[in-house]
Amino acid sequence: MHKQTYSMTFLILIMMLGTAFGQTSSTNLVARINEGPCFSVEVADSFLFFGGINGLSMYNVSDPCNPTIVANLPYEHQINDIWIENEHLFLCGADSTLRIVEVVNSQTLVEITSINLGRRLNRVVIEDSFAYVVSGILSLGPAEGGLHQIDVNDITNPIETQTYTLRYAAFDLAISMNYAYVATYRGMDSDGGLYIIDLNNSIVPDTTHTVGIFGIALEANNAFVGQQGGFFIFDLSDPTNLAQVGDCHFGWDLHDIVIDENLAFLACERGGLKIVDINDVQNPSVVGDYSAGNNVRRVRTQEHYIFIADSDSGLYIVQNNLLVSIDNDQALPESFKLQQNYPNPFNPITTISYELREHSNIRLTVFDILGQKVMTLGDATKPPGNYEVQWNGMDQSGNQVSTG
């Protein structure tokens, strides 16, 4: 029997469907979760936890380009922070309540217990068998805050064992070597500072950095302290006598700091996301950014993805092009390119190859020589890399196209 051979006389077009708001050469938006304002976010393996204005949501992000909802746990108050400890979540509520939630079989959220600490809760850190929680609310008047130590050895019965009363509202903390580093802030006059509290001592010292701060992160022997307009880096060799070693300024309030390898990821309120190279702590420099919404509050990273919580416009999932690597150590393509199909002529299948230099929304379509659409071979969001698609000569209705 004679087999018919098809000569390619069709136009194959890759349509780039546009880039996302805010992305730059260092970042690309790959997905958004628009269920409402996002005040906190945490990521563990294939799951993302979204702290919203009315509760907690869990998403599967095994494919970060296509997050899917798994479970929801409604609350009447916003979730300001999330900490993951094994299969348990610790949630800081704006209603002064610390909640402990269990993730059951990776598909259900069940609250185990809760404890009311008397003030709006802003951040929680688990260290050994204790939960450390900071509290307070912005005010132009007195804005007392606190550091609460809670025994969670028995997860079903948390007990507050120590409270440190602070002069200002506390918004962030980090724990290292029995010291708690607490970021405090009062209000528009920028009062506040960094408290360094010896957890073996009930005495609260004076602040060591006298400008109001929202964020703090520790890495190696350094503290990264975020305030209005940027951050300072301090040497922690002697916690009782901090020595400044570097700083970086960019004009926006800094609400959250995450250190990943030699990069600092900063949640900068109306300034969006900033990425700072801290390989040389004496001379940090901004190397990337992403313009998210108008109120960026939290940032988390996992592999080469960045998760940005905005309390106005939801959650952004952004690819970090500064860290992107292609499987099998392949180099990133330098440009967008559509290759000649092969074989040509073909019977019954031909292969179409294309290259993407950055994360893109693409539509791959075959047209005939009269400009009429024959078949759409792909319509998806793709990370940078090299791709192949096969076509069997059929049109959109499953009919064999004519030869030519």
CSV table of C-alpha atoms in Angstrom, one decimal:
chain,number,residue,atom,x,y,z
A,1,MET,CA,0.0,0.0,0.0
A,2,HIS,CA,1.3,3.5,-0.9
A,3,LYS,CA,1.8,5.7,2.1
A,4,GLN,CA,1.0,9.3,1.6
A,5,THR,CA,3.7,11.8,2.5
A,6,TYR,CA,3.0,15.3,3.7
A,7,SER,CA,5.1,18.3,2.9
A,8,MET,CA,4.9,21.1,5.4
A,9,THR,CA,3.1,24.0,3.8
A,10,PHE,CA,1.7,25.4,7.0
A,11,LEU,CA,2.6,28.4,9.1
A,12,ILE,CA,3.5,27.5,12.7
A,13,LEU,CA,3.2,30.4,15.1
A,14,ILE,CA,4.2,30.8,18.7
A,15,MET,CA,2.2,33.6,20.3
A,16,MET,CA,3.8,35.1,23.3
A,17,LEU,CA,0.8,36.1,25.4
A,18,GLY,CA,2.5,38.9,27.3
A,19,THR,CA,4.6,39.4,30.4
A,20,ALA,CA,3.1,40.0,33.8
A,21,PHE,CA,2.8,43.2,35.7
A,22,GLY,CA,5.9,44.0,37.6
A,23,GLN,CA,8.3,41.4,36.3
A,24,THR,CA,11.9,42.3,35.4
A,25,SER,CA,14.8,40.4,33.9
A,26,SER,CA,15.5,39.0,37.4
A,27,THR,CA,11.9,37.8,38.1
A,28,ASN,CA,8.9,36.5,36.3
A,29,LEU,CA,5.4,36.1,37.6
A,30,VAL,CA,4.2,32.5,37.1
A,31,ALA,CA,0.9,32.4,39.1
A,32,ARG,CA,-1.3,34.4,41.4
A,33,ILE,CA,-3.7,33.4,44.1
A,34,ASN,CA,-6.5,35.9,44.1
A,35,GLU,CA,-8.7,34.7,47.0
A,36,GLY,CA,-8.3,38.0,48.8
A,37,PRO,CA,-5.8,39.9,50.9
A,38,CYS,CA,-2.8,37.8,52.0
A,39,PHE,CA,-1.1,38.7,55.3
A,40,SER,CA,1.2,35.7,55.7
A,41,VAL,CA,2.5,32.8,53.7
A,42,GLU,CA,4.5,29.6,54.4
A,43,VAL,CA,5.7,26.9,52.0
A,44,ALA,CA,6.8,23.3,52.8
A,45,ASP,CA,7.6,20.9,50.0
A,46,SER,CA,4.6,20.7,47.7
A,47,PHE,CA,2.2,22.8,49.9
A,48,LEU,CA,1.6,26.5,50.4
A,49,PHE,CA,-0.3,28.0,53.3
A,50,PHE,CA,-2.1,31.2,52.7
A,51,GLY,CA,-2.9,33.3,55.7
A,52,GLY,CA,-5.9,35.5,54.7
A,53,ILE,CA,-8.3,38.0,56.2
A,54,ASN,CA,-10.8,35.3,57.0
A,55,GLY,CA,-8.7,32.2,57.7
A,56,LEU,CA,-6.2,29.7,56.4
A,57,SER,CA,-6.0,28.0,53.0
A,58,MET,CA,-3.7,25.2,51.8
A,59,TYR,CA,-2.7,24.9,48.2
A,60,ASN,CA,-0.8,22.2,46.3
A,61,VAL,CA,2.1,23.9,44.5
A,62,SER,CA,4.0,20.9,43.2
A,63,ASP,CA,3.5,22.8,39.9
A,64,PRO,CA,4.0,26.4,41.0
A,65,CYS,CA,2.6,27.6,37.8
A,66,ASN,CA,-0.8,26.0,38.6
A,67,PRO,CA,-1.5,26.2,42.4
A,68,THR,CA,-4.6,24.2,43.3
A,69,ILE,CA,-6.7,24.6,46.5
A,70,VAL,CA,-6.6,21.6,48.9
A,71,ALA,CA,-8.3,22.7,52.1
A,72,ASN,CA,-9.6,25.8,53.9
A,73,LEU,CA,-10.0,26.6,57.6
A,74,PRO,CA,-12.2,29.7,58.1
A,75,TYR,CA,-11.6,32.2,60.9
A,76,GLU,CA,-13.2,35.6,61.7
A,77,HIS,CA,-9.8,37.3,62.0
A,78,GLN,CA,-6.7,37.6,59.8
A,79,ILE,CA,-3.7,35.3,60.1
A,80,ASN,CA,-0.6,37.5,60.6
A,81,ASP,CA,2.0,34.7,60.6
A,82,ILE,CA,2.4,30.9,60.0
A,83,TRP,CA,5.1,28.6,61.4
A,84,ILE,CA,5.4,25.0,60.2
A,85,GLU,CA,6.7,22.4,62.6
A,86,ASN,CA,6.4,18.8,61.3
A,87,GLU,CA,2.7,18.3,60.6
A,88,HIS,CA,1.6,21.2,62.8
A,89,LEU,CA,1.0,24.8,61.9
A,90,PHE,CA,1.2,27.6,64.4
A,91,LEU,CA,-1.0,30.6,63.5
A,92,CYS,CA,-0.7,34.2,64.8
A,93,GLY,CA,-4.2,35.8,64.8
A,94,ALA,CA,-5.1,39.4,64.8
A,95,ASP,CA,-7.6,38.5,67.6
A,96,SER,CA,-4.7,37.7,70.1
A,97,THR,CA,-5.0,34.0,69.6
A,98,LEU,CA,-2.3,31.5,68.9
A,99,ARG,CA,-3.8,28.5,67.1
A,100,ILE,CA,-2.3,25.1,66.6
A,101,VAL,CA,-3.5,23.3,63.5
A,102,GLU,CA,-2.7,19.8,62.3
A,103,VAL,CA,-2.4,18.9,58.6
A,104,VAL,CA,-4.1,15.5,58.3
A,105,ASN,CA,-3.1,13.2,55.4
A,106,SER,CA,-1.9,16.2,53.4
A,107,GLN,CA,-5.5,17.1,52.6
A,108,THR,CA,-7.3,18.3,55.8
A,109,LEU,CA,-6.7,21.2,58.3
A,110,VAL,CA,-7.9,20.5,61.8
A,111,GLU,CA,-7.4,22.9,64.8
A,112,ILE,CA,-6.1,21.1,67.8
A,113,THR,CA,-6.1,23.9,70.4
A,114,SER,CA,-5.5,27.6,70.9
A,115,ILE,CA,-4.3,30.1,73.5
A,116,ASN,CA,-5.3,33.7,73.9
A,117,LEU,CA,-2.3,36.0,74.7
A,118,GLY,CA,-4.1,39.3,75.2
A,119,ARG,CA,-2.6,41.3,72.3
A,120,ARG,CA,-2.6,41.2,68.5
A,121,LEU,CA,-0.1,38.5,67.5
A,122,ASN,CA,2.4,39.3,64.8
A,123,ARG,CA,5.0,36.6,64.5
A,124,VAL,CA,5.8,33.1,65.9
A,125,VAL,CA,9.0,31.1,66.0
A,126,ILE,CA,9.4,27.6,67.4
A,127,GLU,CA,12.6,26.7,69.2
A,128,ASP,CA,13.1,23.4,71.0
A,129,SER,CA,9.8,22.8,72.8
A,130,PHE,CA,8.8,26.5,73.1
A,131,ALA,CA,6.8,28.8,70.9
A,132,TYR,CA,8.0,32.4,71.0
A,133,VAL,CA,5.4,34.9,69.9
A,134,VAL,CA,5.6,38.7,69.6
A,135,SER,CA,2.6,41.0,69.9
A,136,GLY,CA,1.4,44.6,69.7
A,137,ILE,CA,-0.3,47.0,67.4
A,138,LEU,CA,0.8,50.3,65.7
A,139,SER,CA,-0.3,53.4,67.6
A,140,LEU,CA,0.5,57.1,67.7
A,141,GLY,CA,0.1,56.9,71.5
A,142,PRO,CA,1.5,54.2,73.9
A,143,ALA,CA,2.0,51.0,71.9
A,144,GLU,CA,3.1,48.4,74.4
A,145,GLY,CA,4.2,45.1,73.0
A,146,GLY,CA,5.3,41.7,74.3
A,147,LEU,CA,7.4,38.6,73.8
A,148,HIS,CA,5.5,35.5,75.0
A,149,GLN,CA,7.2,32.2,75.8
A,150,ILE,CA,4.8,29.2,75.5
A,151,ASP,CA,5.6,25.6,76.4
A,152,VAL,CA,4.3,23.5,73.5
A,153,ASN,CA,5.9,20.2,74.6
A,154,ASP,CA,2.3,18.9,75.0
A,155,ILE,CA,0.9,20.2,71.7
A,156,THR,CA,-2.7,19.8,73.0
A,157,ASN,CA,-2.1,22.0,76.1
A,158,PRO,CA,0.1,25.0,75.4
A,159,ILE,CA,1.1,26.9,78.6
A,160,GLU,CA,2.5,30.5,78.7
A,161,THR,CA,5.6,30.3,80.9
A,162,GLN,CA,7.1,33.8,80.5
A,163,THR,CA,6.0,37.2,79.2
A,164,TYR,CA,8.5,40.0,78.5
A,165,THR,CA,6.7,43.4,78.4
A,166,LEU,CA,8.2,45.7,75.8
A,167,ARG,CA,7.9,49.5,75.4
A,168,TYR,CA,6.8,49.3,71.8
A,169,ALA,CA,4.7,47.0,69.6
A,170,ALA,CA,6.7,44.0,68.5
A,171,PHE,CA,6.5,42.8,64.8
A,172,ASP,CA,9.2,40.3,64.2
A,173,LEU,CA,11.7,38.1,66.0
A,174,ALA,CA,14.5,35.6,65.6
A,175,ILE,CA,16.0,33.2,68.1
A,176,SER,CA,19.7,32.2,68.4
A,177,MET,CA,21.8,30.8,71.2
A,178,ASN,CA,19.3,31.6,73.9
A,179,TYR,CA,18.8,35.2,72.7
A,180,ALA,CA,15.6,36.6,71.3
A,181,TYR,CA,16.1,39.4,68.8
A,182,VAL,CA,12.8,41.4,68.7
A,183,ALA,CA,11.9,44.1,66.2
A,184,THR,CA,9.7,46.8,67.6
A,185,TYR,CA,8.0,49.9,66.2
A,186,ARG,CA,5.5,52.4,67.6
A,187,GLY,CA,4.0,54.5,64.7
A,188,MET,CA,4.5,57.5,62.5
A,189,ASP,CA,7.2,59.0,64.6
A,190,SER,CA,9.5,55.9,64.0
A,191,ASP,CA,10.0,55.2,67.6
A,192,GLY,CA,11.1,51.7,68.4
A,193,GLY,CA,14.2,49.6,68.2
A,194,LEU,CA,15.8,46.2,68.5
A,195,TYR,CA,15.5,44.3,71.8
A,196,ILE,CA,18.1,41.6,72.5
A,197,ILE,CA,16.7,39.5,75.3
A,198,ASP,CA,18.6,36.8,77.2
A,199,LEU,CA,16.0,34.0,77.5
A,200,ASN,CA,17.7,32.8,80.6
A,201,ASN,CA,17.0,36.1,82.3
A,202,SER,CA,13.6,37.7,83.0
A,203,ILE,CA,15.1,41.3,82.7
A,204,VAL,CA,14.3,43.2,79.5
A,205,PRO,CA,17.2,45.4,78.5
A,206,ASP,CA,17.0,48.8,76.7
A,207,THR,CA,16.8,48.7,72.9
A,208,THR,CA,20.1,48.6,71.1
A,209,HIS,CA,18.9,50.2,67.8
A,210,THR,CA,16.8,53.2,68.5
A,211,VAL,CA,14.9,53.5,65.2
A,212,GLY,CA,11.6,51.6,64.7
A,213,ILE,CA,12.0,48.4,62.8
A,214,PHE,CA,9.6,45.8,61.4
A,215,GLY,CA,11.8,42.9,60.2
A,216,ILE,CA,14.8,40.9,61.3
A,217,ALA,CA,16.7,37.8,60.1
A,218,LEU,CA,19.8,36.1,61.3
A,219,GLU,CA,22.3,34.4,59.0
A,220,ALA,CA,25.7,32.9,60.1
A,221,ASN,CA,27.0,35.6,62.5
A,222,ASN,CA,25.0,38.5,61.2
A,223,ALA,CA,21.7,40.2,61.9
A,224,PHE,CA,19.8,41.9,59.1
A,225,VAL,CA,17.6,44.6,60.6
A,226,GLY,CA,14.9,46.1,58.4
A,227,GLN,CA,13.5,49.6,59.0
A,228,GLN,CA,12.1,52.6,57.1
A,229,GLY,CA,14.0,52.9,53.8
A,230,GLY,CA,16.3,49.8,54.0
A,231,PHE,CA,18.2,47.6,56.3
A,232,PHE,CA,21.4,47.4,58.5
A,233,ILE,CA,23.7,44.5,59.0
A,234,PHE,CA,25.2,43.9,62.4
A,235,ASP,CA,27.9,41.5,63.6
A,236,LEU,CA,26.5,39.2,66.3
A,237,SER,CA,29.8,38.0,67.7
A,238,ASP,CA,28.9,39.7,70.9
A,239,PRO,CA,25.1,40.0,71.3
A,240,THR,CA,25.5,42.6,74.1
A,241,ASN,CA,27.5,44.9,71.9
A,242,LEU,CA,26.4,44.9,68.2
A,243,ALA,CA,28.8,46.3,65.6
A,244,GLN,CA,27.4,47.6,62.3
A,245,VAL,CA,29.1,46.1,59.3
A,246,GLY,CA,26.9,47.2,56.3
A,247,ASP,CA,23.7,48.8,55.1
A,248,CYS,CA,21.5,49.1,52.1
A,249,HIS,CA,18.9,51.8,51.3
A,250,PHE,CA,16.1,51.8,48.8
A,251,GLY,CA,13.3,54.1,50.1
A,252,TRP,CA,10.6,51.7,51.3
A,253,ASP,CA,9.6,50.3,54.7
A,254,LEU,CA,10.9,46.7,55.1
A,255,HIS,CA,8.4,44.3,56.7
A,256,ASP,CA,10.0,40.9,56.2
A,257,ILE,CA,13.5,39.4,55.4
A,258,VAL,CA,14.4,36.0,54.2
A,259,ILE,CA,18.0,34.9,53.6
A,260,ASP,CA,18.6,32.2,51.0
A,261,GLU,CA,22.1,31.4,50.1
A,262,ASN,CA,23.9,34.7,49.4
A,263,LEU,CA,20.6,36.6,48.6
A,264,ALA,CA,18.3,38.6,50.9
A,265,PHE,CA,14.7,38.7,49.9
A,266,LEU,CA,12.9,41.7,51.2
A,267,ALA,CA,9.2,42.5,51.6
A,268,CYS,CA,9.1,46.3,51.1
A,269,GLU,CA,5.5,47.3,51.4
A,270,ARG,CA,4.7,49.6,48.4
A,271,GLY,CA,8.2,49.0,47.1
A,272,GLY,CA,7.3,45.4,46.3
A,273,LEU,CA,10.1,42.7,46.5
A,274,LYS,CA,13.8,43.6,46.6
A,275,ILE,CA,16.5,41.0,46.1
A,276,VAL,CA,19.9,42.0,47.6
A,277,ASP,CA,23.3,40.3,47.1
A,278,ILE,CA,24.8,39.9,50.6
A,279,ASN,CA,27.9,37.9,49.6
A,280,ASP,CA,29.9,40.9,50.8
A,281,VAL,CA,28.0,42.1,53.9
A,282,GLN,CA,30.0,45.3,54.0
A,283,ASN,CA,28.7,46.2,50.5
A,284,PRO,CA,25.3,44.7,49.9
A,285,SER,CA,23.6,45.6,46.6
A,286,VAL,CA,20.2,45.3,45.0
A,287,VAL,CA,20.3,42.8,42.2
A,288,GLY,CA,16.6,42.2,41.5
A,289,ASP,CA,13.1,43.2,42.2
A,290,TYR,CA,9.4,42.6,41.5
A,291,SER,CA,6.6,45.2,41.7
A,292,ALA,CA,3.8,43.3,43.4
A,293,GLY,CA,0.8,45.1,45.0
A,294,ASN,CA,0.8,48.1,47.3
A,295,ASN,CA,1.3,46.3,50.6
A,296,VAL,CA,3.8,43.5,50.5
A,297,ARG,CA,4.0,42.0,54.0
A,298,ARG,CA,5.7,38.6,53.7
A,299,VAL,CA,8.1,36.7,51.4
A,300,ARG,CA,9.2,33.1,51.3
A,301,THR,CA,11.4,31.2,48.9
A,302,GLN,CA,11.7,27.6,47.8
A,303,GLU,CA,14.2,26.4,45.2
A,304,HIS,CA,14.0,29.1,42.4
A,305,TYR,CA,10.5,30.4,43.3
A,306,ILE,CA,9.5,33.3,45.5
A,307,PHE,CA,6.2,33.6,47.2
A,308,ILE,CA,5.0,37.2,48.0
A,309,ALA,CA,2.1,38.0,50.3
A,310,ASP,CA,0.4,41.3,49.7
A,311,SER,CA,-2.4,42.4,52.1
A,312,ASP,CA,-4.1,44.3,49.3
A,313,SER,CA,-4.0,42.0,46.3
A,314,GLY,CA,-3.3,38.5,47.3
A,315,LEU,CA,-0.3,36.2,46.7
A,316,TYR,CA,2.2,36.3,43.9
A,317,ILE,CA,4.4,33.3,42.8
A,318,VAL,CA,7.5,34.6,41.1
A,319,GLN,CA,10.3,32.8,39.4
A,320,ASN,CA,13.7,33.9,40.5
A,321,ASN,CA,15.8,34.1,37.4
A,322,LEU,CA,18.9,34.7,39.4
A,323,LEU,CA,18.8,31.1,40.7
A,324,VAL,CA,17.1,29.3,37.8
A,325,SER,CA,18.8,26.1,36.7
A,326,ILE,CA,17.7,23.7,33.9
A,327,ASP,CA,17.7,20.0,34.5
A,328,ASN,CA,20.7,18.1,33.3
A,329,ASP,CA,22.8,21.3,33.5
A,330,GLN,CA,21.5,22.6,30.2
A,331,ALA,CA,22.2,26.2,29.5
A,332,LEU,CA,19.3,28.7,29.3
A,333,PRO,CA,18.4,29.7,25.7
A,334,GLU,CA,19.6,33.1,24.8
A,335,SER,CA,16.5,34.0,22.8
A,336,PHE,CA,13.0,33.0,21.7
A,337,LYS,CA,13.4,30.6,18.8
A,338,LEU,CA,11.1,28.4,16.6
A,339,GLN,CA,13.0,25.7,14.8
A,340,GLN,CA,12.2,24.2,11.4
A,341,ASN,CA,10.0,21.1,11.8
A,342,TYR,CA,11.5,17.7,11.2
A,343,PRO,CA,11.2,15.5,9.2
A,344,ASN,CA,9.7,17.5,6.3
A,345,PRO,CA,8.1,16.0,4.3
A,346,PHE,CA,6.6,13.8,7.1
A,347,ASN,CA,4.5,10.7,7.5
A,348,PRO,CA,2.7,10.5,9.8
A,349,ILE,CA,4.3,12.7,12.4
A,350,THR,CA,6.6,15.7,12.5
A,351,THR,CA,8.3,17.3,15.4
A,352,ILE,CA,8.4,21.1,16.1
A,353,SER,CA,11.0,22.5,18.5
A,354,TYR,CA,11.1,25.8,20.2
A,355,GLU,CA,13.2,27.6,22.8
A,356,LEU,CA,12.2,30.0,25.6
A,357,ARG,CA,14.7,32.3,27.3
A,358,GLU,CA,12.4,33.2,30.2
A,359,HIS,CA,9.2,32.1,31.8
A,360,SER,CA,6.4,32.7,29.3
A,361,ASN,CA,2.7,32.2,28.5
A,362,ILE,CA,2.8,30.6,25.0
A,363,ARG,CA,0.3,29.4,22.4
A,364,LEU,CA,1.6,27.2,19.6
A,365,THR,CA,-0.7,27.2,16.6
A,366,VAL,CA,-0.6,25.7,13.0
A,367,PHE,CA,-2.2,27.8,10.2
A,368,ASP,CA,-2.7,26.9,6.6
A,369,ILE,CA,-1.3,29.0,3.7
A,370,LEU,CA,-4.6,31.0,3.6
A,371,GLY,CA,-4.1,32.1,7.3
A,372,GLN,CA,-6.9,29.8,8.6
A,373,LYS,CA,-6.2,28.0,11.9
A,374,VAL,CA,-5.7,24.3,11.6
A,375,MET,CA,-4.6,23.1,15.0
A,376,THR,CA,-3.5,24.5,18.4
A,377,LEU,CA,-0.7,22.3,19.7
A,378,GLY,CA,0.0,24.0,23.0
A,379,ASP,CA,-1.4,26.7,25.2
A,380,ALA,CA,0.3,26.9,28.6
A,381,THR,CA,2.7,28.7,30.9
A,382,LYS,CA,6.3,27.3,30.5
A,383,PRO,CA,9.6,27.9,32.3
A,384,PRO,CA,12.7,28.7,30.3
A,385,GLY,CA,14.1,25.8,28.3
A,386,ASN,CA,14.0,23.8,25.1
A,387,TYR,CA,10.7,22.1,24.0
A,388,GLU,CA,9.4,19.7,21.4
A,389,VAL,CA,5.8,19.2,20.2
A,390,GLN,CA,4.7,16.5,17.7
A,391,TRP,CA,2.0,17.0,15.1
A,392,ASN,CA,0.2,14.1,13.3
A,393,GLY,CA,-1.2,16.2,10.5
A,394,MET,CA,-4.7,16.3,12.0
A,395,ASP,CA,-6.8,19.5,12.3
A,396,GLN,CA,-8.7,20.6,15.4
A,397,SER,CA,-11.7,18.3,14.5
A,398,GLY,CA,-9.5,15.2,14.1
A,399,ASN,CA,-9.6,15.2,10.3
A,400,GLN,CA,-6.5,14.6,8.2
A,401,VAL,CA,-5.4,17.8,6.5
A,402,SER,CA,-4.7,17.7,2.7
A,403,THR,CA,-1.2,17.3,1.4
A,404,GLY,CA,0.7,20.0,-0.4
